[in-house]
């Protein structure tokens, strides 16, 4: 059976519906979340309410769920959990479960944006100029290496929280020393942006599929309207990037464009929020996961989709009875 475990499913109901469409009756879709009211749990065959990811018992709980349900592969849908799965990847492998997450050091690079900048720069990968030291930033400003407006965001942030444009040194200094976030400062990239959903085969560890799209509209945390495009130069850049990391499974990559070249902004080693567009265009990562579960190495097949396909995201709801939830111990206010 191709039983899959998705952790911290939250609101990602449409993604889990797509997972069920692919695996059908060949496997179980098992989901976990901290809250019984997480909408996406509704689309799982089996559902579990689990401790916080920071709880010392968390990984043992997830491993117990894996054993109980004969899970073949596990992934998470939130950034802070990626490093936790990565740090325990050997325990999952010993239990016969493929962890769809990076190796520990690669996970650190992806979560810490300044570490990512240093690693990419050292390996000749184009990426926005980034500072994590106030004095170094001011020196670069005086040397003309960077100028206002600039972009500030938390060094280990997620979902665009705290990310903002800054126009003056006074504003930058106030934000930097506010204590609200541990910031990095980046050059402001104004030449356009795009992103790509990428699958790295768990057997060959090569990037074997990619779906690229431009953002038409963005809401808090991600793109809500996108249009597909294909560029062999971008696919080649993605393969070059992936060769420098130890990835397994789905990735969400963000890029900027400057002087006709792609610059890597971020890598989120999980299903991106707009992966729905890729799935709708026929780029089915779930099928690739199932192949890997069954020992089948996926061939490289980059850009196997049509250009100019639109994704137009909208809101949806789950209506269910309280006794259908995993835990109905609600508090009345």
Short mmCIF file of C-alpha atoms in Angstrom, two decimals:
data_model
loop_
_atom_site.label_atom_id
_atom_site.label_comp_id
_atom_site.label_asym_id
_atom_site.label_seq_id
_atom_site.Cartn_x
_atom_site.Cartn_y
_atom_site.Cartn_z
CA UNK A 1 0.00 0.00 0.00
CA UNK A 2 1.16 3.52 -0.84
CA UNK A 3 0.30 4.99 2.55
CA UNK A 4 1.35 8.64 2.96
CA UNK A 5 1.56 10.78 6.10
CA UNK A 6 1.13 14.55 5.83
CA UNK A 7 1.98 16.39 9.05
CA UNK A 8 0.66 19.80 10.13
CA UNK A 9 -1.95 19.84 7.37
CA UNK A 10 -3.71 23.02 8.53
CA UNK A 11 -5.78 24.61 5.75
CA UNK A 12 -4.27 22.71 2.82
CA UNK A 13 -7.47 20.86 1.98
CA UNK A 14 -7.27 21.14 -1.80
CA UNK A 15 -3.76 19.70 -1.82
CA UNK A 16 -4.90 16.67 0.17
CA UNK A 17 -7.86 16.21 -2.16
CA UNK A 18 -5.36 16.08 -5.02
CA UNK A 19 -3.28 13.52 -3.12
CA UNK A 20 -6.35 11.31 -2.76
CA UNK A 21 -7.13 11.69 -6.46
CA UNK A 22 -3.71 10.24 -7.33
CA UNK A 23 -3.35 7.43 -4.80
CA UNK A 24 -7.01 6.41 -5.01
CA UNK A 25 -7.51 2.97 -3.49
CA UNK A 26 -3.80 2.07 -3.67
CA UNK A 27 -3.00 3.74 -0.37
CA UNK A 28 -4.17 5.60 2.71
CA UNK A 29 -3.80 9.33 3.24
CA UNK A 30 -3.04 9.97 6.91
CA UNK A 31 -2.96 13.49 8.32
CA UNK A 32 -1.95 15.13 11.58
CA UNK A 33 -2.38 18.54 13.11
CA UNK A 34 -2.21 20.29 16.45
CA UNK A 35 -5.90 21.19 16.18
CA UNK A 36 -8.85 18.89 15.56
CA UNK A 37 -10.51 21.70 13.59
CA UNK A 38 -7.75 21.89 10.95
CA UNK A 39 -9.89 21.86 7.76
CA UNK A 40 -7.51 19.67 5.75
CA UNK A 41 -7.91 16.77 8.21
CA UNK A 42 -11.39 16.35 6.73
CA UNK A 43 -9.86 14.99 3.51
CA UNK A 44 -7.68 12.37 5.20
CA UNK A 45 -8.54 8.69 5.51
CA UNK A 46 -7.16 8.68 9.05
CA UNK A 47 -6.67 11.73 11.26
CA UNK A 48 -4.60 12.41 14.35
CA UNK A 49 -4.35 15.33 16.76
CA UNK A 50 -0.73 15.46 17.90
CA UNK A 51 1.42 17.53 20.29
CA UNK A 52 3.20 20.71 19.21
CA UNK A 53 6.21 20.09 17.00
CA UNK A 54 8.41 21.41 19.85
CA UNK A 55 7.09 18.84 22.32
CA UNK A 56 9.77 16.26 23.27
CA UNK A 57 7.27 13.50 22.53
CA UNK A 58 6.40 14.80 19.07
CA UNK A 59 8.70 12.67 16.89
CA UNK A 60 7.92 9.52 18.89
CA UNK A 61 4.22 10.24 18.32
CA UNK A 62 4.74 10.64 14.57
CA UNK A 63 6.80 7.44 14.40
CA UNK A 64 4.05 5.57 16.28
CA UNK A 65 1.52 6.82 13.70
CA UNK A 66 3.84 5.64 10.92
CA UNK A 67 4.08 2.15 12.40
CA UNK A 68 0.37 1.94 13.15
CA UNK A 69 -0.55 2.85 9.57
CA UNK A 70 2.30 1.20 7.62
CA UNK A 71 3.35 4.62 6.33
CA UNK A 72 5.75 4.59 3.37
CA UNK A 73 6.59 8.32 3.14
CA UNK A 74 6.17 11.33 5.43
CA UNK A 75 6.20 15.07 4.78
CA UNK A 76 5.18 18.30 6.49
CA UNK A 77 3.37 21.36 5.19
CA UNK A 78 4.97 23.93 7.54
CA UNK A 79 8.49 25.33 7.49
CA UNK A 80 9.45 25.03 11.20
CA UNK A 81 8.87 21.26 11.11
CA UNK A 82 11.22 20.60 8.20
CA UNK A 83 14.38 20.77 10.31
CA UNK A 84 12.77 18.49 12.91
CA UNK A 85 11.98 15.81 10.34
CA UNK A 86 15.43 16.24 8.80
CA UNK A 87 17.18 15.81 12.14
CA UNK A 88 15.29 12.54 12.65
CA UNK A 89 15.47 11.25 9.08
CA UNK A 90 17.50 8.18 10.08
CA UNK A 91 14.82 7.13 12.57
CA UNK A 92 12.21 7.28 9.80
CA UNK A 93 14.40 5.32 7.41
CA UNK A 94 14.94 2.65 10.08
CA UNK A 95 11.16 2.41 10.38
CA UNK A 96 10.85 1.88 6.61
CA UNK A 97 9.53 5.39 5.96
CA UNK A 98 10.93 7.75 3.31
CA UNK A 99 11.32 11.22 4.87
CA UNK A 100 10.39 13.76 2.18
CA UNK A 101 12.70 16.39 3.58
CA UNK A 102 16.31 17.53 3.09
CA UNK A 103 19.37 16.19 4.84
CA UNK A 104 19.94 18.11 8.12
CA UNK A 105 22.51 20.62 6.81
CA UNK A 106 20.47 21.36 3.69
CA UNK A 107 17.43 21.96 5.91
CA UNK A 108 19.43 24.49 7.94
CA UNK A 109 20.47 26.32 4.78
CA UNK A 110 16.86 26.57 3.65
CA UNK A 111 15.43 27.80 6.95
CA UNK A 112 18.19 30.31 7.80
CA UNK A 113 18.16 32.81 4.95
CA UNK A 114 21.57 34.27 5.75
CA UNK A 115 23.19 30.84 5.85
CA UNK A 116 21.56 30.20 2.49
CA UNK A 117 22.98 33.44 1.08
CA UNK A 118 26.50 32.55 2.24
CA UNK A 119 26.29 29.02 0.87
CA UNK A 120 24.90 30.09 -2.49
CA UNK A 121 27.47 32.88 -2.85
CA UNK A 122 30.33 30.53 -2.02
CA UNK A 123 29.13 28.17 -4.76
CA UNK A 124 28.60 30.75 -7.49
CA UNK A 125 24.78 30.78 -7.42
CA UNK A 126 23.18 34.13 -8.19
CA UNK A 127 21.20 35.41 -5.18
CA UNK A 128 20.28 38.87 -3.83
CA UNK A 129 23.00 40.67 -1.83
CA UNK A 130 22.19 40.03 1.84
CA UNK A 131 23.41 41.34 5.21
CA UNK A 132 22.90 40.06 8.74
CA UNK A 133 25.17 42.60 10.44
CA UNK A 134 24.19 46.26 10.83
CA UNK A 135 27.73 47.62 10.59
CA UNK A 136 28.45 45.54 7.46
CA UNK A 137 25.29 46.86 5.88
CA UNK A 138 26.21 50.49 6.67
CA UNK A 139 29.70 49.98 5.26
CA UNK A 140 28.24 48.52 2.06
CA UNK A 141 25.85 51.46 1.88
CA UNK A 142 28.75 53.92 2.15
CA UNK A 143 30.63 52.00 -0.56
CA UNK A 144 27.65 52.12 -2.91
CA UNK A 145 27.25 48.32 -2.97
CA UNK A 146 23.63 48.69 -1.87
CA UNK A 147 21.20 51.61 -1.90
CA UNK A 148 17.71 52.49 -0.77
CA UNK A 149 15.04 51.29 -1.03
CA UNK A 150 16.04 47.96 0.53
CA UNK A 151 14.14 44.87 1.64
CA UNK A 152 14.06 43.56 5.22
CA UNK A 153 12.71 40.24 6.45
CA UNK A 154 13.25 37.83 9.37
CA UNK A 155 16.28 35.60 8.93
CA UNK A 156 14.21 32.51 9.77
CA UNK A 157 10.76 33.78 8.85
CA UNK A 158 7.90 32.03 7.12
CA UNK A 159 4.81 33.09 5.21
CA UNK A 160 6.10 36.63 4.47
CA UNK A 161 5.61 37.63 8.12
CA UNK A 162 7.72 40.73 8.88
CA UNK A 163 8.91 41.14 5.28
CA UNK A 164 8.75 44.73 4.04
CA UNK A 165 10.32 47.42 1.87
CA UNK A 166 12.31 50.18 3.60
CA UNK A 167 13.01 53.60 2.05
CA UNK A 168 15.30 55.38 4.53
CA UNK A 169 18.23 54.68 6.83
CA UNK A 170 16.23 56.01 9.78
CA UNK A 171 13.42 53.53 9.16
CA UNK A 172 15.88 50.67 8.62
CA UNK A 173 17.68 51.44 11.89
CA UNK A 174 14.41 51.68 13.83
CA UNK A 175 13.20 48.34 12.45
CA UNK A 176 16.58 46.62 12.90
CA UNK A 177 16.87 47.52 16.58
CA UNK A 178 13.17 47.20 17.41
CA UNK A 179 13.63 43.62 18.62
CA UNK A 180 10.49 42.59 16.74
CA UNK A 181 12.42 40.22 14.46
CA UNK A 182 15.97 39.05 13.82
CA UNK A 183 16.24 40.73 10.42
CA UNK A 184 18.33 40.40 7.32
CA UNK A 185 18.70 43.23 4.82
CA UNK A 186 18.65 42.56 1.08
CA UNK A 187 19.02 44.55 -2.09
CA UNK A 188 15.58 45.32 -3.50
CA UNK A 189 15.02 43.29 -6.66
CA UNK A 190 12.73 45.14 -9.06
CA UNK A 191 13.12 43.21 -12.31
CA UNK A 192 10.28 40.80 -11.67
CA UNK A 193 9.93 37.46 -9.92
CA UNK A 194 8.67 33.93 -10.43
CA UNK A 195 8.69 30.63 -8.63
CA UNK A 196 8.98 26.94 -9.39
CA UNK A 197 7.65 23.73 -7.92
CA UNK A 198 10.42 21.14 -8.13
CA UNK A 199 10.58 17.42 -7.36
CA UNK A 200 13.86 15.83 -6.35
CA UNK A 201 13.86 12.07 -6.79
CA UNK A 202 14.52 10.20 -3.53
CA UNK A 203 16.56 7.53 -5.36
CA UNK A 204 18.72 9.51 -7.80
CA UNK A 205 18.57 12.73 -5.72
CA UNK A 206 18.27 14.67 -8.98
CA UNK A 207 15.71 17.33 -9.84
CA UNK A 208 13.41 15.38 -12.17
CA UNK A 209 10.38 17.68 -12.57
CA UNK A 210 9.78 21.42 -12.44
CA UNK A 211 6.78 23.68 -12.97
CA UNK A 212 7.46 27.43 -13.24
CA UNK A 213 4.95 30.22 -12.93
CA UNK A 214 4.76 33.98 -12.68
CA UNK A 215 2.71 35.65 -9.98
CA UNK A 216 -0.24 37.74 -11.09
CA UNK A 217 -1.61 38.41 -7.61
CA UNK A 218 -0.18 37.74 -4.14
CA UNK A 219 -1.94 37.59 -0.80
CA UNK A 220 -0.36 37.21 2.63
CA UNK A 221 1.86 34.15 2.56
CA UNK A 222 1.82 33.36 -1.15
CA UNK A 223 0.53 33.71 -4.68
CA UNK A 224 -3.21 33.54 -5.32
CA UNK A 225 -3.13 33.99 -9.13
CA UNK A 226 -0.35 32.60 -11.32
CA UNK A 227 0.39 31.85 -14.96
CA UNK A 228 2.67 29.07 -16.19
CA UNK A 229 5.70 29.58 -18.41
CA UNK A 230 8.69 27.54 -19.55
CA UNK A 231 12.32 28.61 -19.84
CA UNK A 232 15.12 26.05 -20.36
CA UNK A 233 17.55 28.52 -18.78
CA UNK A 234 15.54 28.43 -15.54
CA UNK A 235 15.32 24.63 -15.59
CA UNK A 236 19.09 24.43 -16.02
CA UNK A 237 19.57 26.84 -13.11
CA UNK A 238 17.27 24.70 -10.94
CA UNK A 239 19.29 21.57 -11.72
CA UNK A 240 22.51 23.43 -10.87
CA UNK A 241 21.06 24.58 -7.54
CA UNK A 242 19.73 21.16 -6.57
CA UNK A 243 23.12 19.54 -7.23
CA UNK A 244 24.53 21.57 -4.30
CA UNK A 245 22.01 20.27 -1.75
CA UNK A 246 20.75 16.97 -0.39
CA UNK A 247 17.03 17.19 -1.14
CA UNK A 248 14.30 14.55 -1.15
CA UNK A 249 10.86 15.19 -2.58
CA UNK A 250 8.96 18.43 -3.24
CA UNK A 251 10.47 21.92 -3.20
CA UNK A 252 9.12 25.42 -3.65
CA UNK A 253 11.74 27.80 -5.11
CA UNK A 254 11.40 31.59 -5.37
CA UNK A 255 13.36 33.57 -7.94
CA UNK A 256 13.98 37.19 -8.87
CA UNK A 257 15.00 38.41 -12.31
CA UNK A 258 17.80 40.95 -12.78
CA UNK A 259 19.50 41.98 -16.03
CA UNK A 260 17.96 38.99 -17.79
CA UNK A 261 19.27 36.46 -15.25
CA UNK A 262 17.51 34.43 -12.58
CA UNK A 263 18.50 34.99 -8.94
CA UNK A 264 17.50 32.43 -6.30
CA UNK A 265 15.65 34.04 -3.40
CA UNK A 266 14.45 31.18 -1.20
CA UNK A 267 13.97 27.43 -1.13
CA UNK A 268 11.11 25.92 0.86
CA UNK A 269 11.69 22.14 0.89
CA UNK A 270 8.00 21.17 1.03
CA UNK A 271 4.87 21.44 -1.10
CA UNK A 272 4.40 25.12 -1.91
CA UNK A 273 1.06 26.80 -1.36
CA UNK A 274 0.63 27.26 -5.12
CA UNK A 275 1.65 23.69 -6.03
CA UNK A 276 -2.04 23.28 -6.84
CA UNK A 277 -1.28 25.01 -10.14
CA UNK A 278 1.35 22.42 -11.04
CA UNK A 279 -0.96 19.53 -10.18
CA UNK A 280 -3.75 21.05 -12.23
CA UNK A 281 -1.35 21.33 -15.17
CA UNK A 282 -0.49 17.64 -14.96
CA UNK A 283 2.79 17.85 -13.01
CA UNK A 284 1.89 15.21 -10.44
CA UNK A 285 4.46 14.99 -7.64
CA UNK A 286 2.28 12.45 -5.80
CA UNK A 287 2.77 9.99 -8.66
CA UNK A 288 6.52 10.58 -8.44
CA UNK A 289 6.43 9.90 -4.69
CA UNK A 290 4.52 6.66 -5.27
CA UNK A 291 7.11 5.59 -7.83
CA UNK A 292 9.90 6.23 -5.31
CA UNK A 293 8.02 4.31 -2.61
CA UNK A 294 7.96 1.33 -4.97
CA UNK A 295 11.67 1.58 -5.77
CA UNK A 296 11.16 3.20 -9.17
CA UNK A 297 13.59 5.98 -10.08
CA UNK A 298 11.82 8.80 -11.89
CA UNK A 299 13.44 9.98 -15.13
CA UNK A 300 14.31 13.66 -15.60
CA UNK A 301 11.32 15.29 -17.28
CA UNK A 302 11.54 19.05 -16.76
CA UNK A 303 8.86 21.35 -18.13
CA UNK A 304 6.31 18.71 -19.14
CA UNK A 305 3.27 21.03 -19.16
CA UNK A 306 1.68 23.82 -21.19
CA UNK A 307 2.59 27.50 -20.92
CA UNK A 308 -0.04 30.19 -20.29
CA UNK A 309 -2.15 28.07 -17.95
CA UNK A 310 -3.73 30.18 -15.21
CA UNK A 311 -4.41 29.31 -11.58
CA UNK A 312 -7.07 31.46 -9.93
CA UNK A 313 -7.29 30.64 -6.23
CA UNK A 314 -10.48 31.15 -4.20
CA UNK A 315 -11.76 30.34 -0.72
CA UNK A 316 -13.61 27.15 0.19
CA UNK A 317 -15.02 25.66 3.39
CA UNK A 318 -15.57 22.35 5.15
CA UNK A 319 -18.97 21.69 6.75
CA UNK A 320 -19.01 18.78 9.17
CA UNK A 321 -20.50 17.59 12.46
CA UNK A 322 -18.57 18.04 15.70
CA UNK A 323 -18.58 14.30 16.32
CA UNK A 324 -16.74 13.76 13.02
CA UNK A 325 -13.63 15.44 14.43
CA UNK A 326 -10.79 13.60 16.09
CA UNK A 327 -11.28 15.51 19.34
CA UNK A 328 -14.51 17.27 20.28
CA UNK A 329 -13.46 18.64 23.65
CA UNK A 330 -14.31 22.26 22.91
CA UNK A 331 -14.29 25.03 25.48
CA UNK A 332 -17.46 27.14 25.63
CA UNK A 333 -16.85 30.87 26.03
#
